[in-house]
CSV table of C-alpha atoms and ligand atoms in Angstrom, one decimal:
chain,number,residue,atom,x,y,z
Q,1,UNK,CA,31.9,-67.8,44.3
Q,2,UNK,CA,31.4,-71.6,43.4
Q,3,UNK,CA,29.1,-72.5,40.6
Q,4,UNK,CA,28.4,-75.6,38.5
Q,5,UNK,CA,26.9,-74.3,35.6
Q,6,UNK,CA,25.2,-78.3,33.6
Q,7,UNK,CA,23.1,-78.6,31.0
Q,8,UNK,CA,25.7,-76.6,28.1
Q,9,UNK,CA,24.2,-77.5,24.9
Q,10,UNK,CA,27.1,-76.0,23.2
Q,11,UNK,CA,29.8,-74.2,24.7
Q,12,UNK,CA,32.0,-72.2,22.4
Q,13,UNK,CA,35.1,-70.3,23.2
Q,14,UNK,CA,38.4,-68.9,22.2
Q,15,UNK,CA,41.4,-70.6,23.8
Q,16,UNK,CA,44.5,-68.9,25.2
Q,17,UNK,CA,45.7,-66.0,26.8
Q,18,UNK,CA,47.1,-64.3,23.5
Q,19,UNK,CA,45.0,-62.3,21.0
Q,20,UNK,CA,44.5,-64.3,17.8
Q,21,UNK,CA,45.6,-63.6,14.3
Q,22,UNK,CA,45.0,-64.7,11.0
Q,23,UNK,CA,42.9,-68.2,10.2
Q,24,UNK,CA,43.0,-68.6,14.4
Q,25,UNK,CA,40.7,-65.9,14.8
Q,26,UNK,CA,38.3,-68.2,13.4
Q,27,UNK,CA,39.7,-71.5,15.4
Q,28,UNK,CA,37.1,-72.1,18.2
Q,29,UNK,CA,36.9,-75.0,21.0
Q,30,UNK,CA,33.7,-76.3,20.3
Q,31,UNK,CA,32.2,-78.5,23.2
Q,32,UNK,CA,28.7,-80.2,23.2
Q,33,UNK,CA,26.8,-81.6,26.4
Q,34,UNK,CA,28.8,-79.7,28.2
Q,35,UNK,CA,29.6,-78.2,32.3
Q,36,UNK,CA,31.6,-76.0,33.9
Q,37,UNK,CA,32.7,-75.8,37.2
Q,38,UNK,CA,33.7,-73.1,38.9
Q,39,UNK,CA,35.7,-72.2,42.1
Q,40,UNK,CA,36.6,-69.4,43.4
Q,41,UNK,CA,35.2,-67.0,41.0
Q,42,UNK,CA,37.5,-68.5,38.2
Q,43,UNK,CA,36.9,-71.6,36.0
Q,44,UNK,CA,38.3,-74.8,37.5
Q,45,UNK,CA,37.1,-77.7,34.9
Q,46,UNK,CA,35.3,-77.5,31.8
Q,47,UNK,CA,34.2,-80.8,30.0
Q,48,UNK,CA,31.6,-82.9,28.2
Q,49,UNK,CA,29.5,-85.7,29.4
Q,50,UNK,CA,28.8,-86.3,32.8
Q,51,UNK,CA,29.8,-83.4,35.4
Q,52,UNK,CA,31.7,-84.1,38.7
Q,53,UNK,CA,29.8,-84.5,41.6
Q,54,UNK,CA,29.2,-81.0,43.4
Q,55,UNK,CA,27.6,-79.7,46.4
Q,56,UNK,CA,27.0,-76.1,46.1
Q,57,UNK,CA,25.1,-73.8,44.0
Q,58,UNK,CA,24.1,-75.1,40.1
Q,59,UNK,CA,22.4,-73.6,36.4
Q,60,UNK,CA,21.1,-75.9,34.3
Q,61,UNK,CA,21.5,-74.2,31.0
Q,62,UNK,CA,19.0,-76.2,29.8
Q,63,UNK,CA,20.8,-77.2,26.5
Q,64,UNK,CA,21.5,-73.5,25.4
Q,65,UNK,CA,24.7,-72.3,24.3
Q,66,UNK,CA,27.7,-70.5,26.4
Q,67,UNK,CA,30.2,-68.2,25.6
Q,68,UNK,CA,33.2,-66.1,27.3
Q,69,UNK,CA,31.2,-63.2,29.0
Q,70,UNK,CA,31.9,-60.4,26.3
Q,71,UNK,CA,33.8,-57.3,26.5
Q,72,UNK,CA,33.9,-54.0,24.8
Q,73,UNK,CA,36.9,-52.7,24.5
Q,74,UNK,CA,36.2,-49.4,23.3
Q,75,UNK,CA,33.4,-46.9,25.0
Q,76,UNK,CA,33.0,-43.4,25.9
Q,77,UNK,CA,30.3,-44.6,28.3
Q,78,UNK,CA,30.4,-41.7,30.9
Q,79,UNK,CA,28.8,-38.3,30.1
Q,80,UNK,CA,26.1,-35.8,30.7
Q,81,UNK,CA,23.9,-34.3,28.4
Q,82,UNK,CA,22.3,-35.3,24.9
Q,83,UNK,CA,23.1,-34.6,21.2
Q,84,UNK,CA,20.1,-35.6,19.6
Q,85,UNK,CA,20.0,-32.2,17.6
Q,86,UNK,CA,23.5,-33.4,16.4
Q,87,UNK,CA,22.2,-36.8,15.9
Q,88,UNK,CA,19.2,-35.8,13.4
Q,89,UNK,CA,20.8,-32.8,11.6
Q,90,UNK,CA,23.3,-36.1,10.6
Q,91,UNK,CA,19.9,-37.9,9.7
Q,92,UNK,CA,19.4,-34.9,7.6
Q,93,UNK,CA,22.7,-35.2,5.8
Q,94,UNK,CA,25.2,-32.9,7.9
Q,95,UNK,CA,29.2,-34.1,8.2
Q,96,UNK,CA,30.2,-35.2,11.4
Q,97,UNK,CA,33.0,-33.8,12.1
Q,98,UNK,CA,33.9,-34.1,15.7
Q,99,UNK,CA,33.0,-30.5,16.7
Q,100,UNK,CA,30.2,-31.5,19.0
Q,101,UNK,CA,32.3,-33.3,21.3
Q,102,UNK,CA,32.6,-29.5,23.0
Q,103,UNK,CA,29.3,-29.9,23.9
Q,104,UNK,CA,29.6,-32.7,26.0
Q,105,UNK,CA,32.6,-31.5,27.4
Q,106,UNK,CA,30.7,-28.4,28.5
Q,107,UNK,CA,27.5,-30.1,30.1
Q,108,UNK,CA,30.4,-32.9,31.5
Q,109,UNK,CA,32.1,-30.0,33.1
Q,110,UNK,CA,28.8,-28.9,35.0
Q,111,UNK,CA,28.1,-32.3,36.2
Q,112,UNK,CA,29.5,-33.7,40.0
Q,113,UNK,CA,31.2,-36.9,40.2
Q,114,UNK,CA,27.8,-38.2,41.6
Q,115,UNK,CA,25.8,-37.0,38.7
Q,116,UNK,CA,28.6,-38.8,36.4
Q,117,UNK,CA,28.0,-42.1,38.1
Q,118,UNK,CA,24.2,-41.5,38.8
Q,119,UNK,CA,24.2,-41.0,34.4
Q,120,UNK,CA,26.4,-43.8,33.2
Q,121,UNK,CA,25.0,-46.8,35.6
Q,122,UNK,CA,22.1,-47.4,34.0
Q,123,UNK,CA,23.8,-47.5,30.5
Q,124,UNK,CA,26.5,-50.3,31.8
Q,125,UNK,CA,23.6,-52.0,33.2
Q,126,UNK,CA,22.0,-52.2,29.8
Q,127,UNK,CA,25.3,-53.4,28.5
Q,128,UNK,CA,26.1,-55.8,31.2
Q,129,UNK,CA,22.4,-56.7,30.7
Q,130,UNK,CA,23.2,-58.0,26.7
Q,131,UNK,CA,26.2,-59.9,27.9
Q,132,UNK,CA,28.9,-57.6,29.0
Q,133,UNK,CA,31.1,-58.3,31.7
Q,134,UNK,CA,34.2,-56.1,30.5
Q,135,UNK,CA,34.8,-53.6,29.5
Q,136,UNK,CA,37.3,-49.8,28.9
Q,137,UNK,CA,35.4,-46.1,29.5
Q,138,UNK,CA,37.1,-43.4,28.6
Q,139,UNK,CA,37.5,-40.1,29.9
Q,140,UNK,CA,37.9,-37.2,27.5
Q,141,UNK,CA,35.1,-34.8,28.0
Q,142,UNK,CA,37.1,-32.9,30.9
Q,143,UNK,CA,39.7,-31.3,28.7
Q,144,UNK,CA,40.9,-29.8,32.3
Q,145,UNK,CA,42.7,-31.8,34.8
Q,146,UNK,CA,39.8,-31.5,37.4
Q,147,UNK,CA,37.2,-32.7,35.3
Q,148,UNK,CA,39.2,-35.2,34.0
Q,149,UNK,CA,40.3,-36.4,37.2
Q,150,UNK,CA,36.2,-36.6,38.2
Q,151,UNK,CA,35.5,-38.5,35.1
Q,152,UNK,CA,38.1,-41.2,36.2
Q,153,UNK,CA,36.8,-41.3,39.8
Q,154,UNK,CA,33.1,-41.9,38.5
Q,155,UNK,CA,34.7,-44.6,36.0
Q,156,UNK,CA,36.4,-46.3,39.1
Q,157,UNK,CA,33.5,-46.0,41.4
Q,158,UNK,CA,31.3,-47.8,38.5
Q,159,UNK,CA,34.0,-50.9,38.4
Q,160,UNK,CA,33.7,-51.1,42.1
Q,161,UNK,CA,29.9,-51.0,42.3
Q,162,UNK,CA,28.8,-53.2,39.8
Q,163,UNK,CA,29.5,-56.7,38.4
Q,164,UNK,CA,32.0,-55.4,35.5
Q,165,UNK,CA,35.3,-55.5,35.3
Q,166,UNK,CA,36.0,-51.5,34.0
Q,167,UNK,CA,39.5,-50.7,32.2
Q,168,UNK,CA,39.7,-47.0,32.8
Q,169,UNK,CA,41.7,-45.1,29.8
Q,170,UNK,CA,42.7,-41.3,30.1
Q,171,UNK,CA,41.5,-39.4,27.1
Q,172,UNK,CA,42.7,-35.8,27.8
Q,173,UNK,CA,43.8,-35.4,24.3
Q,174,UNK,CA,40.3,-36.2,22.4
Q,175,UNK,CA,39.8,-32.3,21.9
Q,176,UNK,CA,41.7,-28.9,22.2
Q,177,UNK,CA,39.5,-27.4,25.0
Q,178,UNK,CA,38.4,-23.7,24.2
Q,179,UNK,CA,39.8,-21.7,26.8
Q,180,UNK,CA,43.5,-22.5,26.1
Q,181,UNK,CA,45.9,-22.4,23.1
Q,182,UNK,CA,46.6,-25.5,21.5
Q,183,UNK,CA,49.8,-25.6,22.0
Q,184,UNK,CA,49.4,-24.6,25.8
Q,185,UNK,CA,47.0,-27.8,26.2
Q,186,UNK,CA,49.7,-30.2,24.5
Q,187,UNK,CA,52.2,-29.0,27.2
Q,188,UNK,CA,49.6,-29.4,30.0
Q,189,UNK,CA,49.1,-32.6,28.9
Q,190,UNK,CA,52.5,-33.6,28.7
Q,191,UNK,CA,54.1,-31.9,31.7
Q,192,UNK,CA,51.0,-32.3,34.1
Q,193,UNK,CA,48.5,-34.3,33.3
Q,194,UNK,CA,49.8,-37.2,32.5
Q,195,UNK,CA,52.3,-37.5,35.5
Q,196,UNK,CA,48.9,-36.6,37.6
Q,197,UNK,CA,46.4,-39.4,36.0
Q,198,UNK,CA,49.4,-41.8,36.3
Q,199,UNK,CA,50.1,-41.0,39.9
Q,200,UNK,CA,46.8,-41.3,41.1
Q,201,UNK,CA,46.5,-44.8,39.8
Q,202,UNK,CA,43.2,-43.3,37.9
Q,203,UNK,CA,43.9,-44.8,33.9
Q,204,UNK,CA,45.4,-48.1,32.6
Q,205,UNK,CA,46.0,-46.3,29.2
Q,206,UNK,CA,45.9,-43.0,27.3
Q,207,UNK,CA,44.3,-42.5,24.2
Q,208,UNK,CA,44.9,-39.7,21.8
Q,209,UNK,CA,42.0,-39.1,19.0
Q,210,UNK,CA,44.4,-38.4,15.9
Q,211,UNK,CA,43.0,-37.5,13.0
Q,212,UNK,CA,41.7,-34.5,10.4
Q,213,UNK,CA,40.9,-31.6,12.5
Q,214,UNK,CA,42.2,-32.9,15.9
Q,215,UNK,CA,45.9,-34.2,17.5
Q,216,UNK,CA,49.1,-34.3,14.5
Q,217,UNK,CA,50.9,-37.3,14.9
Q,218,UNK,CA,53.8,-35.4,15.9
Q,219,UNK,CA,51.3,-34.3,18.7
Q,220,UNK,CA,50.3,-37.8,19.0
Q,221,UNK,CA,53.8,-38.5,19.9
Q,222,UNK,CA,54.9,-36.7,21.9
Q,223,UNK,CA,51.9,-37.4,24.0
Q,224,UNK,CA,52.5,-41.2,23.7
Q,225,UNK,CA,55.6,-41.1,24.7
Q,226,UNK,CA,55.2,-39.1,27.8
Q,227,UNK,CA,52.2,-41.8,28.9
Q,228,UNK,CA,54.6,-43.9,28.1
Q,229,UNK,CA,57.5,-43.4,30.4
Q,230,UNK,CA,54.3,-42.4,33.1
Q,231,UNK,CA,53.7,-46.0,33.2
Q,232,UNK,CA,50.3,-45.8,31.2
Q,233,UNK,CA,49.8,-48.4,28.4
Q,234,UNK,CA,48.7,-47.1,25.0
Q,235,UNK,CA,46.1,-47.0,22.5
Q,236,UNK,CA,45.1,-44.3,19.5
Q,237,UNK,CA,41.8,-43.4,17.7
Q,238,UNK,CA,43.8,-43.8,14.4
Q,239,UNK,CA,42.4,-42.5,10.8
Q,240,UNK,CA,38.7,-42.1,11.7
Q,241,UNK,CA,37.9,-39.4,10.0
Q,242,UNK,CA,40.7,-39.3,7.7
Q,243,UNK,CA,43.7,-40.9,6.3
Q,244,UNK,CA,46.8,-39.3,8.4
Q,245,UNK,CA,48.7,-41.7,9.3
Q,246,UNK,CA,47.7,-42.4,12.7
Q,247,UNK,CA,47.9,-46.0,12.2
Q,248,UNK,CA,51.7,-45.9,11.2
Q,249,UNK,CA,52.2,-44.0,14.4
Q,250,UNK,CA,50.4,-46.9,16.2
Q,251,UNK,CA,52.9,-49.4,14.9
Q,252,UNK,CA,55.9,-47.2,14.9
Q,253,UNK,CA,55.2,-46.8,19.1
Q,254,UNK,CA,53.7,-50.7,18.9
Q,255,UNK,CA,51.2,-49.5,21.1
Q,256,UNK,CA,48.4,-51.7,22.6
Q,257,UNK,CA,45.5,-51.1,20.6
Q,258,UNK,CA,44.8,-49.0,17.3
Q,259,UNK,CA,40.9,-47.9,17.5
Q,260,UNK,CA,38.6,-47.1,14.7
Q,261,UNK,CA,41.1,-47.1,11.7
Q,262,UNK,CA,37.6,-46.4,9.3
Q,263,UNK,CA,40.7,-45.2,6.5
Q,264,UNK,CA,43.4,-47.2,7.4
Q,265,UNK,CA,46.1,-46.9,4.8
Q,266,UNK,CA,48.0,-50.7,3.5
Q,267,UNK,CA,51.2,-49.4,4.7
Q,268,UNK,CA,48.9,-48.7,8.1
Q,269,UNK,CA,48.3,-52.2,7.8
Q,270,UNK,CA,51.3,-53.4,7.7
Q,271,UNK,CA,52.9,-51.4,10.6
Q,272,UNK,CA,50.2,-52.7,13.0
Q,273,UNK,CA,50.5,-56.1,11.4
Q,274,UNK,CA,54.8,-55.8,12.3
Q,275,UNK,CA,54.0,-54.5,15.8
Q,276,UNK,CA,51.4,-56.9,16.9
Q,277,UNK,CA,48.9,-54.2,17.7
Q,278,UNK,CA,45.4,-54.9,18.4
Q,279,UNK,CA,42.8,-53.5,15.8
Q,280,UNK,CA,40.0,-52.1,17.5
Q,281,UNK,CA,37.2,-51.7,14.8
Q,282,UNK,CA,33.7,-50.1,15.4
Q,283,UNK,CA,31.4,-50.8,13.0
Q,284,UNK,CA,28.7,-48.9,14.6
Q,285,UNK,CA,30.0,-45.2,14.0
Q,286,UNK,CA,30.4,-46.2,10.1
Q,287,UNK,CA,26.6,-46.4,10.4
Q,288,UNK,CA,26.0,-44.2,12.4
Q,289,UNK,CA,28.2,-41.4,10.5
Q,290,UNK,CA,27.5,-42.8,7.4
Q,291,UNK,CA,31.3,-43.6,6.5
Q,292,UNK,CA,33.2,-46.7,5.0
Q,293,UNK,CA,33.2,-49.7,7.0
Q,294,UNK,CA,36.7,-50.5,8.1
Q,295,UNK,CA,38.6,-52.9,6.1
Q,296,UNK,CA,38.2,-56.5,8.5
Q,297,UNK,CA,39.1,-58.4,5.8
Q,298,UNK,CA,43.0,-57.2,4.8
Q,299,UNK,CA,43.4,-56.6,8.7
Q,300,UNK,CA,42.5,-60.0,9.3
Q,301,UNK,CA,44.3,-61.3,6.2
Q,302,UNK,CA,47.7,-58.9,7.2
Q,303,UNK,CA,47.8,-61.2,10.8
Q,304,UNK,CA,46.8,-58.0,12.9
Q,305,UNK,CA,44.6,-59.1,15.1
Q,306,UNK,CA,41.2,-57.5,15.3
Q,307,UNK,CA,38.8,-56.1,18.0
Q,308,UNK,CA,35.3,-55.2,18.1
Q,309,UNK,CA,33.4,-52.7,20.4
Q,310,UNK,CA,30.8,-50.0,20.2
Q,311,UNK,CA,32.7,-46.9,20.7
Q,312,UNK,CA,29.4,-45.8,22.9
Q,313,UNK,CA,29.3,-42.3,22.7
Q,314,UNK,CA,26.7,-39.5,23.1
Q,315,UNK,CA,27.9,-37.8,19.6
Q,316,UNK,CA,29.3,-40.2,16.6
Q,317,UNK,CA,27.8,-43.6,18.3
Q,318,UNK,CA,24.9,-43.7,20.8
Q,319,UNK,CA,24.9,-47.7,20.2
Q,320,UNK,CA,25.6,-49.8,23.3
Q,321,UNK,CA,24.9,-52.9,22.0
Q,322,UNK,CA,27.6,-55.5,21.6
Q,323,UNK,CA,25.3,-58.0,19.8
Q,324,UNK,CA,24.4,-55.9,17.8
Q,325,UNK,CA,28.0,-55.0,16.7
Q,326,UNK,CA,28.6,-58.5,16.2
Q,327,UNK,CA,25.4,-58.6,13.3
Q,328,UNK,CA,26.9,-55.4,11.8
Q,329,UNK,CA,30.6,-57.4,11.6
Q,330,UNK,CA,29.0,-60.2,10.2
Q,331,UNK,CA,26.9,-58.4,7.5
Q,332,UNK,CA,29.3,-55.5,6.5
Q,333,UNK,CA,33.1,-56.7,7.6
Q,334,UNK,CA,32.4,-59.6,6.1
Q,335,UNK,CA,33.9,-61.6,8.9
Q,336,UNK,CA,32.9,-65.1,10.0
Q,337,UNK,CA,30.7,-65.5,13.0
Q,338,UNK,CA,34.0,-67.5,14.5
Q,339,UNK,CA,36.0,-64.7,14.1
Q,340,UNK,CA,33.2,-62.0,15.8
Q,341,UNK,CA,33.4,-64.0,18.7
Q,342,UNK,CA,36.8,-64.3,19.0
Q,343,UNK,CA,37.1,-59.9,18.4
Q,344,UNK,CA,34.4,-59.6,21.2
Q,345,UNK,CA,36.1,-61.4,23.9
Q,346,UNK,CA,39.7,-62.9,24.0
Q,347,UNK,CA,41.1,-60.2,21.2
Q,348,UNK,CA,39.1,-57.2,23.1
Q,349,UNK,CA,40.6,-58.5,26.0
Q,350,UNK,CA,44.0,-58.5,24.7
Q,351,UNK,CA,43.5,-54.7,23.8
Q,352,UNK,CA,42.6,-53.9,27.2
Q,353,UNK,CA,45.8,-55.7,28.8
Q,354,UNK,CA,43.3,-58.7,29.9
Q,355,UNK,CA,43.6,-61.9,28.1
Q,356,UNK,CA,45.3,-63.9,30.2
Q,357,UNK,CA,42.6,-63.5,33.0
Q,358,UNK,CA,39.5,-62.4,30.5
Q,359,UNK,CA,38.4,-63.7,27.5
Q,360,UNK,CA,38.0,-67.6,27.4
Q,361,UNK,CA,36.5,-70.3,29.1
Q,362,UNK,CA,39.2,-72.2,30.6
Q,363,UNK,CA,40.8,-73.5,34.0
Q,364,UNK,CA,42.2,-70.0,35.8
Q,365,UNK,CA,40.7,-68.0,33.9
Q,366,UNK,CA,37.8,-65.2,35.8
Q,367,UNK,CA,34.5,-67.4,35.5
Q,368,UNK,CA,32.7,-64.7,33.6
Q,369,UNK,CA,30.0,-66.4,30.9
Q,370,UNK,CA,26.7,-65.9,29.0
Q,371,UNK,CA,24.4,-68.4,28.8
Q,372,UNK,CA,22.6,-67.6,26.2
Q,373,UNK,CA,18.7,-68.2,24.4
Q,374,UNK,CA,20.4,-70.1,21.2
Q,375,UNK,CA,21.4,-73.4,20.1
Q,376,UNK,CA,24.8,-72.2,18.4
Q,377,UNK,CA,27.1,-68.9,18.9
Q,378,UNK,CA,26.8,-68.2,15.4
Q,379,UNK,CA,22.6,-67.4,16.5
Q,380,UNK,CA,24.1,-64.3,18.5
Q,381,UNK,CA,24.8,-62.0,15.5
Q,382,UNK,CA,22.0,-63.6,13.7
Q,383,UNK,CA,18.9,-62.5,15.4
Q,384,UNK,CA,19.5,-58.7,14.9
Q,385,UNK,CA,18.9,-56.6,17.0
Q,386,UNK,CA,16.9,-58.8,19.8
Q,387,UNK,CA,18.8,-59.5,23.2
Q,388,UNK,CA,19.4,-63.1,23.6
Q,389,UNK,CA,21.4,-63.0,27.1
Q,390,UNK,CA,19.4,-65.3,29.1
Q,391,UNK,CA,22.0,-65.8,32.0
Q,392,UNK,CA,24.7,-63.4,33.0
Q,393,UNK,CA,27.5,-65.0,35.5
Q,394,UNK,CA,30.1,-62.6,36.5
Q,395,UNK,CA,33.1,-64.4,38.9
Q,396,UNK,CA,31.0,-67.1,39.4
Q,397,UNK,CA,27.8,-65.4,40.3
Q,398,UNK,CA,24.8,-65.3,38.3
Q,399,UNK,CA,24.2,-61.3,37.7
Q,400,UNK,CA,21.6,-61.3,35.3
Q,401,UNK,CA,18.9,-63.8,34.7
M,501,NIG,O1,35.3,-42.4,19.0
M,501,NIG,N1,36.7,-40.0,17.7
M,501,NIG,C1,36.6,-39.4,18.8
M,501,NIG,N2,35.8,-39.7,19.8
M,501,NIG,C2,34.5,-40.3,19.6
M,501,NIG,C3,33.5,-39.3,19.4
M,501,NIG,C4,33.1,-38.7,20.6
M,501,NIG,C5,31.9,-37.8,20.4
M,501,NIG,O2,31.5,-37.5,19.2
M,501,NIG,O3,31.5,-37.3,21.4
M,501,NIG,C6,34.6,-41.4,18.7
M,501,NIG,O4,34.0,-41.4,17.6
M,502,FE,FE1,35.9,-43.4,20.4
């Protein structure tokens, strides 16, 4: 698709195809009076002042303010069933402690592919709907090849329906399922699959939740590794729940992306900070679960990059809303609205393999953008809670407005 989108009050972006660290995190290109025109799905000139002369479709932005479309690196977005008992038992002071993630595994199980995808459009329209145009689902409430293999297929059939670009990551190893010995699944998963997911071309990445009550790091490992020399890149829920030293494992493997990281450890810190990983944090299940807000600050002072997402989820996080991450980032990670918007597009790119397609506004890079109902970026986190997307363009084409 060609577009000329006009009429840019501001237009505020991250630049480069490399996740940011450090004070760049919070270096923006800051462009007033601004256009962008776009060929071919992917940006071909971005300026100020007076726009080239163009013959085919326009959007006057009438002054508002553009960003990079955003992407949330981090969701559990296909599922069936609800946990709302789970939910207000929490509201009435219960633990969370990852044990109701059976539950959706067993109502997952019971669902066709069809009902997968008939479940979780609706919630990526809502997402794509507040400015999403990117994002990673996870599998992980299979626990069984088959089911596992379903989840992915409904995750691929969502990216090739809609107008969102859909990372697919294999989660086999978020629980132990119950019908199996523990260290029976670990083999499976290992020896089978792994090599199956890989094969089919279903998952970018594998994921392994490890933490208190859930996959060792030796586990963790060993799974790793054999996703690994699959061909799958890697990421790992590290020290969610609990300190164990999930994080170290992240740096020690330099995988792509450490997720949650809620009890980090320094000497965590500093292993992701050597390897270059890509902190994931997500703010919303500290609310949501009542637990310490992950440390933005030392991350972001220790050069590791860092991430936001939702971690959408029907048991520790049923929060879709990227903006309203963003508020939550500003407010309780104390970071700077320049560095949210860098964490929700080119660093949660860079997590999900994608920055140097995804992520900024700049010539080759996939025309994806938000035009939205403010005068600054910095207004995004602001207004809490309130949906300021006013245009959605995904490849060029306007998806929402
Ligand atoms: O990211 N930590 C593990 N997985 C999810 C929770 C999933 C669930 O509760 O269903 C998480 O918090
Ligand atoms: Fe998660």
């Amino acid at each position: 698709m060609d577009l000329l989108v006009y009429g840019i009050g501001q237009l505020a972006t991250p630049t480069g195809g490399e996740p940011q660290r450090g004070a760049g995190q919070r270096e923006l290109t800051l462009l007033h009076g601004a256009y962008l025109l776009i060929r071919d799905g992917r940006v071909a000139a971005v300026g100020e002042g007076r726009w080239p002369r163009f013959a085919g479709p326009t959007l006057d932005a009438g002054g508002r303010a553009v960003t990079p479309g955003l992407v949330d690196p981090h969701t559990h977005a296909v599922f069936a069933g609800s946990r709302v008992e789970e939910f207000l038992a929490r509201a009435r002071g219960e633990k969370y402690t990852g044990g109701g993630i059976l539950t959706t595994v067993q109502a997952t199980r019971e669902a066709r592919e069809e009902e997968l995808v008939d479940l979780a459009r609706p919630r990526l329209l809502r997402m794509l709907a507040q400015g999403v145009t990117a994002g990673e689902v996870k599998s992980g409430y299979g626990l069984a090849l088959v089911h596992e293999l379903k989840m992915l297929r409904a995750i691929r059939r969502l990216g090739d329906e809609l107008p969102l670009t859909l990372v697919p990551t294999f989660m086999g190893a978020h629980a132990f399922p119950p019908d199996i010995s523990r260290e029976a699944y670990v083999r499976l998963l290992v020896a089978d699959m792994i090599p199956a997911v890989a094969r089919d071309g279903l998952a970018r990445f594998c994921d392994v939740f490890c933490d208190r009550g859930f996959y060792t790091v030796d586990e963790a490992r060993a799974i790793l590794r054999a996703a690994r020399d699959a061909g799958l890149g890697l990421k790992v829920h590290a020290d969610e729940l609990a300190h164990v030293g999930a994080a170290e494992l992240a740096g020690e493997l330099g995988v792509t992306s450490a997720e949650h990281l809620l009890h980090v450890s320094q000497e965590g810190i500093q292993a992701l900070s050597r390897s270059g990983t890509v902190a994931v944090l997500l703010p919303g299940t500290a609310l949501v679960l009542d637990e310490p807000y992950p440390p933005a600050r030392d991350l972001i002072a220790a050069g590791v990059p860092v991430a936001l997402g939702t971690d959408f989820n029907p048991g520790s996080c049923p929060l879709s809303s990227l903006p309203f991450v963003m508020s939550l980032a500003v407010l309780r990670l104390r970071m700077s609205p320049e560095e949210v918007l860098t964490a929700v597009t080119l660093n949660a790119a860079a997590a999900l393999g994608l920055a140097d397609s995804v992520g900024s506004l700049e010539p080759g890079k996939r025309a994806d953008l938000v035009v939205w109902e403010a005068e600054s970026y910095e207004e995004i986190p602001y207004w809490i809670g309130q949906n300021l997307a006013w245009a959605v363009v995904k490849e060029g084409r306007v998806v929402v407005s």
